Every structure is written in C-alpha cells, then in structure tokens.
C-alpha cells in the first residue's frame, strides 16, 4: 500500500522566519496561508507554528489515513491542552482508554431512536424562541449570531439535560462566550502565564468558569434530588457504572462531560446557523426555494409533527452546503505517537498532523467554483455523492467523529425550516462578513439580518 512505502523525500517546508517559523503569519491570517499552500498543490506541507512542527495534508485519502485508518497512531495534540483548562477531561479533550470508556457511556444517548424522540422538544423550543422574534421594526437588523446562541443553548439544556434554562440563559450564555473568547486568546498568545497567576485574563477566566460550574452543578444536584431515572444524556451519565469496578463518575468527571457537551453542543450549531442566515441574505432565490419547501411540507401549524421535518430535503442540502463553506471545526490536529508514512513522506513521532476541512471543502478539484453557495451539490445522487467520503468533513471522521453530528443536523434542519417559514431575511446595507478562524470558524463580527414577513 502506498501510505506504508519507505519514506524517500523530505516534506516540503513552508518558508518562515528564523526561530518563529510560520507562527506570526499563521496567527495573523491562517486562512490566507492555507489558500496559498493549497495552490502549491503539494501532497503535504511542513509548517513551524508555536515552536512545533506541524504537517498539513491536503488529500481526502491522507485525511482518512490520519483520522481513521491509522487513528491508533494519533492522540490529542498539544492544542487541546488549552481547551482542557476550561473543559476539563471530557470527551473532546481526553484520550486513550479513559476516552473510550466515556464515549461508550455517552454514545447511547445519541442513537437514532433517542434522537428521534428529541425532535418534538427541539420543535417546541424553536417555536417558543420564534415567538420572541418579530419582524424588524423600521428595518432595524437583529443580531442573529446572538439569537441563534440563545436558541441552541435552550435546546441543549432541554434535550440533553432535561432542564429549562430557568431564566439563567443570559448569564450562562455570557459566561460560556467569555470562556470561549479567553480560550481563544490563550491559544493564540505566544506567552501563557500559568493559570494560578492572578493576571486579569486568568481572573476573568476563573469568574466565567465559576459561573458555568455553578449552573452545571445545579443541574446535577437538581436531577439527583428528583430521584427518578431519566434516560436522557444526564441520566445516563449519572447512572453509568464502570464494568469492572462498579464505580460511578465522580462529580468532577460529570462536570467535565456536561461542560464539554454544553459547549460543543451549542456554539458550533449556533455559528453555523448564523452563517446560513448570512448566505441566505445574499441568495434570495435560494431563500425563496427554502420557503416554498417549508410552507408546503410543514403547513402552518405552530409546532408541526417531528416526522414532517425528515421530508425537508432541500433544507438539509442548504445546511450541508453552508457547513461546506463555513465548517465550524475548520482544522483538526493530532499528535503522532510513532513515525507515520504518507506516500514518500514521514510525519515524525511527537509532531502534529493537521487535517483541514476548510481546505478540503474548497478544493476546486472536488468542488468546482468552490466559493459559490450551491446547495444542489448535495442533491440526492448529485455531485457530492461522487466524491471521496473524506472530501467533506464538517464533523470529522474515524472514531473521534463528532458524537453530536446527527443531533446537530436534525436541529439545524428544524431551526432553519421554522425560521424561514416565519421570516424573510435581508442583510443590512454593506454587511461584509469574513471568517475569523478561532477555535471555531466564527464570523469576524456578529451577523445581522433584517427580518420581514415572507
Ligand atoms: C454544526 C454543529 C457541529 C459541528 C460542525 C461539530 C464538529 C465536530 C468535529 C469536527 C469534531 C471532531 C473533532 C476532532 O476530531 O478533533 C467534533 C467532536 C465532538 N462534538 Fe461536535 N460538532 C457539532 C455539533 C455538536 C453537538 C450538537 C454536540 C453535542 C450535543 C457535539 C459534541 C461533540 C463532542 C462531545 C465531540 C468529541 C467527540 C469525541 O472525541 O469522542 N458536537 N464535533
């Protein structure tokens, strides 16, 4: 097999500064470096970022090799250390046997039948949220980035933790947002003071973390006092027992899993929904087609039956195409345990391999006219179906595939269909948004839209 052939060539090194390598350029504008590298049409490129050697692959086959075929050779990269400070040792950041056990415990909460049972709650939460939005008065735009953060938080809270946000939404949303912002700036900063030092940055992080913890421990306590076994995610985590020792998770472990699912489960979906709205403000014909589909299939019931949403094929195509252009998880990194071979090249043990959905999704070989928003790429039997399965990776791949992928797709389909059934959207004049690659691919400023009756 080609990937195991003896290495014969050094990996092309992207030129950079002495000592700093490509760090400054990468921190300043990673997407433009990525585009430049893609145009060179190499199979793999060697970058030096943050004092580490990082190897970026471009081909779907090589991405599959790293994430799936040879996944046992790869662990969490040092980038996850920063996330660990905030999320603890939960599903996203943990590794090895501990991760495997936690994933086994959480997986049943995301099985197809379980998800189907959550659809009604998603529809009900979305309908309540839509009641709070009105057509924009005097064409005043609303901040859709924030609006979608609110609703995805309500949905995660209700569906996974069986709890209403009980009016604590503002504080929690603000605290999670601060944590996200602080984790980003720590990740990008060349100097990282230990968390125990009382710098203003660390103090703010700790305050936000306390607020999130208070909420999560509140959820756990509330459930314990109810003395009933619910089979939602929180119920499963609470009652899970180690097969060998019979031990249950400690409060700290429970907290880490809950914070992880909370953060991973609402921000990515909210950012995607905001990007989708942005794309629709620029593509009125696609918006009109979506509206016809949702009106025809859903009718005018406030909370249509969950079954109906599965028939919204064009809505799903719009969601998938939006995730192609703006994949929230724009890059994934892994640390090689042993040397790995990609064709004639070696990724040395201890160094980092990078797989980049953002580039895979914009490779003109697989996606002609890649910048164009064209949901028909995802039509049943259409161009996407002819591609390598790793040419499209919004949810990653292999054993670390996003545990919430079906949950997120269903949620976005429901949110989008009910949103466009109630509103037409247009952008404020001259709104030009560009992606800002932080931990997730965020817009460089909040996305705004003017809501009107369709
Ligand atoms: C549009 C929405 C979402 C996107 C684009 C997304 C993307 C991803 C990606 C790419 C990964 C793999 C990261 C890697 O391999 O390094 C991941 C992992 C994960 N996601 Fe998502 N996600 C989304 C929604 C969700 C939701 C709704 C949940 C939970 C309710 C969730 C929970 C997780 C967790 C726990 C992991 C870690 C899984 C593991 O390593 O075992 N995500 N997500």
Short mmCIF file of C-alpha atoms and ligand atoms in Angstrom, two decimals:
data_model
loop_
_atom_site.label_atom_id
_atom_site.label_comp_id
_atom_site.label_asym_id
_atom_site.label_seq_id
_atom_site.Cartn_x
_atom_site.Cartn_y
_atom_site.Cartn_z
CA UNK A 1 0.00 0.00 0.00
CA UNK A 2 1.33 3.43 -0.93
CA UNK A 3 0.98 5.01 2.50
CA UNK A 4 3.29 2.46 4.09
CA UNK A 5 6.06 2.70 1.44
CA UNK A 6 9.53 3.61 2.74
CA UNK A 7 9.90 7.37 3.02
CA UNK A 8 12.25 8.83 0.47
CA UNK A 9 11.69 12.58 0.38
CA UNK A 10 11.70 15.39 2.96
CA UNK A 11 8.31 17.04 3.41
CA UNK A 12 8.32 20.45 1.63
CA UNK A 13 8.96 23.12 4.27
CA UNK A 14 6.95 26.31 4.07
CA UNK A 15 9.50 29.16 4.41
CA UNK A 16 9.23 31.24 7.57
CA UNK A 17 11.21 33.41 9.96
CA UNK A 18 14.22 32.17 11.94
CA UNK A 19 13.03 30.72 15.28
CA UNK A 20 9.42 31.84 14.84
CA UNK A 21 8.86 29.87 11.66
CA UNK A 22 5.33 30.46 10.38
CA UNK A 23 3.84 31.42 13.75
CA UNK A 24 3.22 35.13 13.17
CA UNK A 25 1.82 34.69 9.69
CA UNK A 26 -0.40 31.84 10.88
CA UNK A 27 -1.74 33.72 13.88
CA UNK A 28 -2.36 36.84 11.79
CA UNK A 29 -4.18 35.27 8.85
CA UNK A 30 -4.31 31.48 8.82
CA UNK A 31 -6.85 31.19 6.03
CA UNK A 32 -4.78 33.10 3.53
CA UNK A 33 -1.72 30.93 4.32
CA UNK A 34 -3.88 27.86 3.87
CA UNK A 35 -5.09 29.04 0.48
CA UNK A 36 -1.52 29.82 -0.60
CA UNK A 37 -0.40 26.36 0.46
CA UNK A 38 -3.27 24.70 -1.37
CA UNK A 39 -2.33 26.46 -4.59
CA UNK A 40 1.15 24.90 -4.42
CA UNK A 41 -0.50 21.55 -4.98
CA UNK A 42 1.82 19.62 -2.68
CA UNK A 43 0.59 16.45 -1.04
CA UNK A 44 1.78 17.53 2.41
CA UNK A 45 3.50 20.65 3.80
CA UNK A 46 5.70 21.16 6.86
CA UNK A 47 4.89 24.26 8.96
CA UNK A 48 6.53 25.53 12.14
CA UNK A 49 3.91 27.08 14.38
CA UNK A 50 4.29 27.93 18.06
CA UNK A 51 7.65 26.15 18.25
CA UNK A 52 6.13 22.91 16.96
CA UNK A 53 6.49 21.02 13.72
CA UNK A 54 3.11 20.58 12.05
CA UNK A 55 2.33 18.62 8.90
CA UNK A 56 -0.70 19.67 6.88
CA UNK A 57 -2.25 17.17 4.47
CA UNK A 58 -4.48 18.16 1.56
CA UNK A 59 -5.95 14.99 0.11
CA UNK A 60 -9.12 13.23 1.30
CA UNK A 61 -7.22 9.89 1.23
CA UNK A 62 -4.49 11.22 3.55
CA UNK A 63 -7.06 12.81 5.87
CA UNK A 64 -8.76 9.44 6.09
CA UNK A 65 -5.44 7.76 6.81
CA UNK A 66 -4.81 10.04 9.80
CA UNK A 67 -8.33 10.20 11.25
CA UNK A 68 -9.44 6.65 10.55
CA UNK A 69 -7.10 4.06 9.09
CA UNK A 70 -4.11 4.80 11.30
CA UNK A 71 -6.03 6.57 14.09
CA UNK A 72 -4.38 4.47 16.81
CA UNK A 73 -1.11 6.19 15.99
CA UNK A 74 -2.58 9.59 16.79
CA UNK A 75 -3.56 11.25 20.06
CA UNK A 76 -4.85 14.66 21.07
CA UNK A 77 -2.39 17.38 20.04
CA UNK A 78 -0.97 20.00 22.43
CA UNK A 79 -3.65 22.43 21.13
CA UNK A 80 -6.15 20.52 23.30
CA UNK A 81 -4.22 21.43 26.46
CA UNK A 82 -5.72 24.93 26.39
CA UNK A 83 -9.20 23.52 25.95
CA UNK A 84 -8.54 21.20 28.87
CA UNK A 85 -8.12 24.15 31.22
CA UNK A 86 -11.71 25.14 30.52
CA UNK A 87 -13.45 21.90 29.61
CA UNK A 88 -11.54 19.56 31.90
CA UNK A 89 -11.04 15.95 30.89
CA UNK A 90 -14.24 15.34 28.93
CA UNK A 91 -14.99 13.60 25.63
CA UNK A 92 -13.42 16.25 23.45
CA UNK A 93 -10.11 16.56 25.25
CA UNK A 94 -9.47 13.11 26.74
CA UNK A 95 -7.59 10.28 25.12
CA UNK A 96 -6.84 6.57 25.28
CA UNK A 97 -8.80 4.11 27.44
CA UNK A 98 -10.41 6.84 29.51
CA UNK A 99 -11.85 8.47 26.36
CA UNK A 100 -13.00 5.08 25.01
CA UNK A 101 -14.92 4.34 28.20
CA UNK A 102 -16.54 7.77 28.34
CA UNK A 103 -17.52 7.58 24.67
CA UNK A 104 -19.11 4.16 25.24
CA UNK A 105 -21.12 5.59 28.11
CA UNK A 106 -22.35 8.65 26.24
CA UNK A 107 -22.93 7.10 22.81
CA UNK A 108 -26.34 5.53 23.53
CA UNK A 109 -27.79 8.98 24.26
CA UNK A 110 -27.15 9.84 20.61
CA UNK A 111 -28.58 6.74 18.95
CA UNK A 112 -31.02 7.31 16.13
CA UNK A 113 -34.13 6.33 18.11
CA UNK A 114 -33.13 8.53 21.04
CA UNK A 115 -32.64 11.44 18.69
CA UNK A 116 -35.97 10.91 17.01
CA UNK A 117 -37.56 11.20 20.44
CA UNK A 118 -35.85 14.58 20.95
CA UNK A 119 -37.22 16.12 17.76
CA UNK A 120 -40.51 17.20 19.35
CA UNK A 121 -38.66 19.03 22.10
CA UNK A 122 -36.47 20.76 19.53
CA UNK A 123 -39.55 21.87 17.60
CA UNK A 124 -41.23 23.16 20.77
CA UNK A 125 -38.14 25.08 21.92
CA UNK A 126 -37.73 26.59 18.44
CA UNK A 127 -41.39 27.65 18.34
CA UNK A 128 -41.07 29.35 21.77
CA UNK A 129 -37.93 31.11 20.63
CA UNK A 130 -39.57 32.27 17.38
CA UNK A 131 -42.40 33.80 19.42
CA UNK A 132 -39.83 36.15 20.93
CA UNK A 133 -38.73 37.40 17.49
CA UNK A 134 -40.78 39.85 15.47
CA UNK A 135 -40.38 41.32 12.01
CA UNK A 136 -37.79 44.08 12.40
CA UNK A 137 -39.38 47.44 13.20
CA UNK A 138 -38.31 50.22 10.89
CA UNK A 139 -35.96 47.73 9.27
CA UNK A 140 -33.69 47.57 12.30
CA UNK A 141 -31.46 44.50 11.89
CA UNK A 142 -31.21 41.95 14.69
CA UNK A 143 -28.06 40.19 15.84
CA UNK A 144 -28.68 36.68 14.51
CA UNK A 145 -25.39 35.37 15.89
CA UNK A 146 -26.67 36.04 19.41
CA UNK A 147 -30.21 34.93 18.67
CA UNK A 148 -29.03 31.50 17.50
CA UNK A 149 -26.72 31.14 20.51
CA UNK A 150 -29.78 31.60 22.72
CA UNK A 151 -31.93 29.02 21.00
CA UNK A 152 -29.23 26.34 20.66
CA UNK A 153 -28.48 26.73 24.36
CA UNK A 154 -32.15 26.26 25.21
CA UNK A 155 -32.27 23.18 23.01
CA UNK A 156 -29.19 21.52 24.51
CA UNK A 157 -30.38 22.29 28.00
CA UNK A 158 -33.80 20.80 27.41
CA UNK A 159 -32.91 17.80 25.26
CA UNK A 160 -29.69 16.57 26.83
CA UNK A 161 -30.07 17.74 30.40
CA UNK A 162 -33.85 17.66 30.73
CA UNK A 163 -33.91 21.15 32.17
CA UNK A 164 -35.20 24.59 31.27
CA UNK A 165 -32.66 27.34 31.36
CA UNK A 166 -34.90 28.92 34.03
CA UNK A 167 -34.11 32.48 33.14
CA UNK A 168 -30.39 31.86 33.65
CA UNK A 169 -29.76 31.97 29.94
CA UNK A 170 -28.21 35.43 29.76
CA UNK A 171 -25.63 34.82 32.46
CA UNK A 172 -24.75 31.36 31.21
CA UNK A 173 -24.52 32.42 27.59
CA UNK A 174 -22.30 35.32 28.57
CA UNK A 175 -20.06 33.12 30.74
CA UNK A 176 -19.66 30.45 28.03
CA UNK A 177 -18.93 33.12 25.46
CA UNK A 178 -16.25 34.64 27.72
CA UNK A 179 -14.69 31.22 28.26
CA UNK A 180 -14.62 30.69 24.54
CA UNK A 181 -13.05 34.06 23.93
CA UNK A 182 -10.50 33.59 26.71
CA UNK A 183 -9.57 30.10 25.48
CA UNK A 184 -9.06 31.54 22.00
CA UNK A 185 -6.82 34.34 23.12
CA UNK A 186 -4.81 31.97 25.29
CA UNK A 187 -4.40 29.59 22.37
CA UNK A 188 -3.13 32.37 20.10
CA UNK A 189 -0.95 34.14 22.65
CA UNK A 190 2.80 33.46 22.40
CA UNK A 191 3.12 33.99 26.20
CA UNK A 192 0.92 31.93 28.51
CA UNK A 193 1.10 32.66 32.21
CA UNK A 194 0.18 29.74 34.49
CA UNK A 195 -3.49 29.79 35.39
CA UNK A 196 -2.58 30.14 39.07
CA UNK A 197 -1.15 33.63 38.45
CA UNK A 198 -3.68 36.38 39.19
CA UNK A 199 -3.45 38.13 35.80
CA UNK A 200 -6.62 39.99 34.68
CA UNK A 201 -7.04 37.41 31.94
CA UNK A 202 -6.84 34.50 34.40
CA UNK A 203 -9.18 36.22 36.84
CA UNK A 204 -11.80 36.71 34.14
CA UNK A 205 -11.44 33.09 33.07
CA UNK A 206 -11.95 31.88 36.61
CA UNK A 207 -15.01 34.07 37.14
CA UNK A 208 -16.61 32.77 33.94
CA UNK A 209 -15.68 29.22 34.84
CA UNK A 210 -17.24 29.55 38.30
CA UNK A 211 -20.48 30.75 36.73
CA UNK A 212 -20.61 27.85 34.27
CA UNK A 213 -19.74 25.33 37.02
CA UNK A 214 -22.44 26.71 39.28
CA UNK A 215 -25.01 26.17 36.56
CA UNK A 216 -23.79 22.66 35.72
CA UNK A 217 -23.54 21.50 39.34
CA UNK A 218 -27.03 22.99 39.81
CA UNK A 219 -28.34 20.77 37.01
CA UNK A 220 -26.65 17.71 38.52
CA UNK A 221 -27.98 18.41 42.03
CA UNK A 222 -31.47 19.12 40.77
CA UNK A 223 -31.52 15.76 39.00
CA UNK A 224 -30.17 13.85 41.97
CA UNK A 225 -32.90 15.29 44.17
CA UNK A 226 -35.61 14.22 41.75
CA UNK A 227 -34.76 10.56 42.46
CA UNK A 228 -36.11 9.37 39.12
CA UNK A 229 -34.13 7.67 36.39
CA UNK A 230 -34.50 9.64 33.19
CA UNK A 231 -32.87 8.15 30.13
CA UNK A 232 -31.56 11.40 28.68
CA UNK A 233 -27.85 12.12 28.48
CA UNK A 234 -27.56 13.43 32.01
CA UNK A 235 -29.46 10.41 33.35
CA UNK A 236 -27.11 8.06 31.53
CA UNK A 237 -24.02 9.81 32.78
CA UNK A 238 -25.35 9.81 36.34
CA UNK A 239 -26.21 6.15 36.40
CA UNK A 240 -23.27 4.83 34.34
CA UNK A 241 -21.15 2.30 36.20
CA UNK A 242 -17.69 1.08 35.40
CA UNK A 243 -17.98 -2.50 34.11
CA UNK A 244 -15.14 -3.75 36.28
CA UNK A 245 -15.27 -1.70 39.47
CA UNK A 246 -18.95 -0.74 39.50
CA UNK A 247 -17.83 2.83 40.30
CA UNK A 248 -19.86 5.79 39.17
CA UNK A 249 -18.43 9.01 37.76
CA UNK A 250 -17.12 11.50 40.27
CA UNK A 251 -18.75 14.92 40.38
CA UNK A 252 -15.68 16.35 38.68
CA UNK A 253 -15.95 13.86 35.81
CA UNK A 254 -19.66 14.55 35.44
CA UNK A 255 -18.96 18.26 35.39
CA UNK A 256 -16.29 17.86 32.69
CA UNK A 257 -18.58 15.83 30.42
CA UNK A 258 -21.50 18.20 30.93
CA UNK A 259 -19.46 21.35 30.25
CA UNK A 260 -17.98 19.69 27.15
CA UNK A 261 -21.36 18.71 25.77
CA UNK A 262 -22.79 22.08 26.61
CA UNK A 263 -20.01 23.98 24.86
CA UNK A 264 -19.51 21.63 21.91
CA UNK A 265 -23.27 21.18 21.59
CA UNK A 266 -24.46 24.73 21.23
CA UNK A 267 -21.77 27.05 19.90
CA UNK A 268 -20.94 25.16 16.71
CA UNK A 269 -24.61 24.84 15.72
CA UNK A 270 -25.31 28.49 16.52
CA UNK A 271 -22.36 29.71 14.48
CA UNK A 272 -23.47 27.53 11.57
CA UNK A 273 -27.00 28.86 11.71
CA UNK A 274 -25.69 32.44 11.68
CA UNK A 275 -23.52 31.67 8.63
CA UNK A 276 -26.50 30.05 6.92
CA UNK A 277 -28.57 33.17 7.51
CA UNK A 278 -25.76 35.29 6.09
CA UNK A 279 -25.64 33.14 2.96
CA UNK A 280 -29.42 33.43 2.58
CA UNK A 281 -29.31 37.23 2.82
CA UNK A 282 -27.07 37.06 -0.25
CA UNK A 283 -29.04 34.42 -2.14
CA UNK A 284 -32.72 35.41 -2.21
CA UNK A 285 -33.54 32.78 -4.83
CA UNK A 286 -32.31 30.01 -2.54
CA UNK A 287 -34.23 31.53 0.38
CA UNK A 288 -37.40 31.56 -1.74
CA UNK A 289 -36.95 27.88 -2.66
CA UNK A 290 -36.46 27.01 1.00
CA UNK A 291 -39.59 28.89 1.96
CA UNK A 292 -41.68 27.06 -0.61
CA UNK A 293 -40.42 23.74 0.76
CA UNK A 294 -41.12 24.57 4.39
CA UNK A 295 -44.57 26.03 3.70
CA UNK A 296 -45.56 23.08 1.53
CA UNK A 297 -44.35 20.35 3.83
CA UNK A 298 -44.91 21.91 7.27
CA UNK A 299 -48.14 23.80 6.60
CA UNK A 300 -48.97 26.44 9.17
CA UNK A 301 -49.14 24.54 12.47
CA UNK A 302 -47.12 26.30 15.16
CA UNK A 303 -45.35 23.04 16.04
CA UNK A 304 -45.52 20.70 13.06
CA UNK A 305 -45.10 16.97 13.76
CA UNK A 306 -41.46 15.95 14.00
CA UNK A 307 -41.87 13.36 11.19
CA UNK A 308 -42.55 16.08 8.65
CA UNK A 309 -39.09 17.58 9.03
CA UNK A 310 -37.44 14.50 7.59
CA UNK A 311 -39.01 15.27 4.24
CA UNK A 312 -37.32 18.67 4.01
CA UNK A 313 -34.60 17.54 1.59
CA UNK A 314 -33.72 20.95 0.17
CA UNK A 315 -33.46 22.39 3.68
CA UNK A 316 -30.92 19.69 4.50
CA UNK A 317 -28.98 20.47 1.32
CA UNK A 318 -28.77 24.12 2.37
CA UNK A 319 -27.47 23.10 5.81
CA UNK A 320 -24.84 20.82 4.27
CA UNK A 321 -23.68 23.41 1.76
CA UNK A 322 -23.41 26.01 4.50
CA UNK A 323 -21.27 23.59 6.54
CA UNK A 324 -19.10 23.08 3.45
CA UNK A 325 -18.32 26.78 3.06
CA UNK A 326 -18.05 27.54 6.77
CA UNK A 327 -17.16 24.35 8.68
CA UNK A 328 -17.10 25.43 12.36
CA UNK A 329 -14.32 22.89 13.03
CA UNK A 330 -12.12 24.31 10.29
CA UNK A 331 -8.94 22.41 11.26
CA UNK A 332 -8.19 19.29 13.32
CA UNK A 333 -4.88 18.40 14.85
CA UNK A 334 -3.37 15.15 16.09
CA UNK A 335 -0.07 14.23 17.71
CA UNK A 336 1.77 11.28 16.09
CA UNK A 337 2.78 8.61 18.62
CA UNK A 338 5.14 6.85 16.18
CA UNK A 339 6.56 7.91 12.82
CA UNK A 340 3.86 7.71 10.18
CA UNK A 341 4.32 7.45 6.46
CA UNK A 342 2.26 9.26 3.86
CA UNK A 343 3.46 8.18 0.44
CA UNK A 344 7.17 9.07 0.27
CA UNK A 345 6.94 11.38 3.31
CA UNK A 346 7.28 10.88 7.06
CA UNK A 347 5.34 12.56 9.87
CA UNK A 348 7.81 12.14 12.75
CA UNK A 349 6.76 10.79 16.14
CA UNK A 350 5.84 13.60 18.55
CA UNK A 351 4.93 16.07 15.78
CA UNK A 352 1.49 17.26 14.79
CA UNK A 353 -0.61 16.24 11.78
CA UNK A 354 -3.19 18.75 10.55
CA UNK A 355 -6.38 17.83 8.68
CA UNK A 356 -8.24 20.84 7.34
CA UNK A 357 -11.94 20.61 6.47
CA UNK A 358 -11.86 24.28 5.41
CA UNK A 359 -9.41 23.44 2.59
CA UNK A 360 -10.87 20.06 1.73
CA UNK A 361 -14.23 21.80 1.24
CA UNK A 362 -12.75 24.43 -1.07
CA UNK A 363 -10.55 22.24 -3.21
CA UNK A 364 -11.54 23.21 -6.77
CA UNK A 365 -10.76 19.70 -7.99
CA UNK A 366 -13.65 18.30 -5.96
CA UNK A 367 -15.81 21.39 -5.64
CA UNK A 368 -15.91 23.36 -8.91
CA UNK A 369 -16.32 27.10 -8.33
CA UNK A 370 -15.77 26.43 -4.62
CA UNK A 371 -16.78 29.89 -3.32
CA UNK A 372 -20.26 29.63 -4.84
CA UNK A 373 -23.10 28.75 -2.47
CA UNK A 374 -24.87 25.97 -4.33
CA UNK A 375 -27.00 23.57 -2.27
CA UNK A 376 -27.61 21.46 -5.38
CA UNK A 377 -24.15 19.98 -4.87
CA UNK A 378 -25.87 17.92 -2.16
CA UNK A 379 -28.93 16.89 -4.17
CA UNK A 380 -29.60 13.14 -3.87
CA UNK A 381 -27.36 11.42 -6.45
CA UNK A 382 -25.69 14.81 -7.17
CA UNK A 383 -22.01 15.82 -7.33
CA UNK A 384 -21.27 15.21 -3.63
CA UNK A 385 -22.26 11.56 -3.95
CA UNK A 386 -19.47 11.03 -6.50
CA UNK A 387 -16.70 12.29 -4.17
CA UNK A 388 -14.36 10.51 -1.76
CA UNK A 389 -16.11 10.35 1.61
CA UNK A 390 -13.34 12.45 3.24
CA UNK A 391 -13.73 15.30 0.71
CA UNK A 392 -16.46 16.59 3.04
CA UNK A 393 -15.67 16.52 6.74
CA UNK A 394 -17.70 19.01 8.77
CA UNK A 395 -17.98 16.50 11.64
CA UNK A 396 -14.52 14.95 11.38
CA UNK A 397 -14.06 11.23 10.85
CA UNK A 398 -12.92 7.93 12.34
CA UNK A 399 -13.56 7.02 15.98
CA UNK A 400 -13.46 10.69 17.07
CA UNK A 401 -16.28 11.61 14.69
CA UNK A 402 -18.50 14.24 16.32
CA UNK A 403 -20.82 12.41 18.70
CA UNK A 404 -23.48 15.07 18.10
CA UNK A 405 -23.44 15.07 14.29
CA UNK A 406 -26.95 13.68 13.75
CA UNK A 407 -28.26 15.76 16.63
CA UNK A 408 -26.80 18.91 15.01
CA UNK A 409 -28.11 18.15 11.52
CA UNK A 410 -31.60 17.46 12.80
CA UNK A 411 -31.53 20.59 14.95
CA UNK A 412 -30.35 22.79 12.08
CA UNK A 413 -32.97 21.37 9.75
CA UNK A 414 -35.72 22.15 12.26
CA UNK A 415 -34.38 25.60 13.15
CA UNK A 416 -33.88 26.64 9.56
CA UNK A 417 -37.24 25.42 8.28
CA UNK A 418 -39.23 27.10 11.05
CA UNK A 419 -37.15 30.28 10.85
CA UNK A 420 -37.62 30.81 7.09
CA UNK A 421 -41.27 29.84 7.30
CA UNK A 422 -41.81 32.80 9.62
CA UNK A 423 -39.30 35.30 8.21
CA UNK A 424 -37.62 36.51 5.09
CA UNK A 425 -34.13 37.80 5.78
CA UNK A 426 -32.09 40.51 4.16
CA UNK A 427 -28.73 41.93 5.13
CA UNK A 428 -28.14 45.47 6.36
CA UNK A 429 -26.58 47.53 3.54
CA UNK A 430 -22.87 46.83 3.02
CA UNK A 431 -22.67 43.99 5.50
CA UNK A 432 -19.50 42.16 4.57
CA UNK A 433 -18.53 39.34 6.84
CA UNK A 434 -15.37 37.29 6.58
CA UNK A 435 -14.49 34.17 8.54
CA UNK A 436 -12.33 34.53 11.62
CA UNK A 437 -10.72 31.20 12.43
CA UNK A 438 -10.69 30.90 16.19
CA UNK A 439 -11.32 27.56 17.91
CA UNK A 440 -14.35 27.52 15.65
CA UNK A 441 -14.75 29.38 12.36
CA UNK A 442 -16.60 32.43 13.55
CA UNK A 443 -17.74 35.48 11.61
CA UNK A 444 -15.38 38.45 12.13
CA UNK A 445 -18.32 40.45 13.53
CA UNK A 446 -21.82 39.48 14.66
CA UNK A 447 -24.04 38.66 11.69
CA UNK A 448 -27.10 40.87 11.43
CA UNK A 449 -30.26 40.44 9.45
CA UNK A 450 -33.43 42.38 8.84
CA UNK A 451 -36.44 40.16 9.43
CA UNK A 452 -39.62 40.66 7.43
CA UNK A 453 -42.77 38.70 6.67
CA UNK A 454 -42.18 36.29 3.78
C1 LIG B 1 -22.77 22.05 13.37
C2 LIG B 1 -22.52 21.51 14.53
C3 LIG B 1 -21.27 20.72 14.88
C4 LIG B 1 -20.08 20.60 14.22
C5 LIG B 1 -19.68 21.23 12.90
C6 LIG B 1 -19.24 19.72 15.03
C7 LIG B 1 -17.98 19.32 14.65
C8 LIG B 1 -17.20 18.43 15.38
C9 LIG B 1 -15.95 17.88 14.93
C10 LIG B 1 -15.27 18.17 13.60
C11 LIG B 1 -15.49 17.05 15.90
C12 LIG B 1 -14.22 16.20 15.86
C13 LIG B 1 -13.03 16.97 16.39
C14 LIG B 1 -11.74 16.19 16.20
O1 LIG B 1 -11.74 15.09 15.66
O2 LIG B 1 -10.71 16.70 16.62
C15 LIG B 1 -16.45 17.09 16.99
C16 LIG B 1 -16.34 16.40 18.16
C17 LIG B 1 -17.28 16.44 19.16
N1 LIG B 1 -18.52 17.06 19.12
FE1 LIG B 1 -19.26 18.10 17.59
N2 LIG B 1 -19.94 19.37 16.13
C18 LIG B 1 -21.19 19.93 16.09
C19 LIG B 1 -22.22 19.76 16.99
C20 LIG B 1 -22.12 19.03 18.14
C21 LIG B 1 -23.22 18.78 19.04
C22 LIG B 1 -24.65 19.26 18.84
C23 LIG B 1 -22.71 18.07 20.10
C24 LIG B 1 -23.40 17.54 21.32
C25 LIG B 1 -24.65 17.63 21.57
C26 LIG B 1 -21.30 17.86 19.82
C27 LIG B 1 -20.43 17.21 20.67
C28 LIG B 1 -19.15 16.83 20.31
C29 LIG B 1 -18.27 16.05 21.17
C30 LIG B 1 -18.58 15.59 22.59
C31 LIG B 1 -17.10 15.80 20.45
C32 LIG B 1 -15.90 14.97 20.90
C33 LIG B 1 -16.16 13.56 20.46
C34 LIG B 1 -15.03 12.59 20.76
O3 LIG B 1 -13.87 12.93 20.56
O4 LIG B 1 -15.37 11.47 21.17
N3 LIG B 1 -20.99 18.44 18.63
N4 LIG B 1 -17.50 17.92 16.63
#
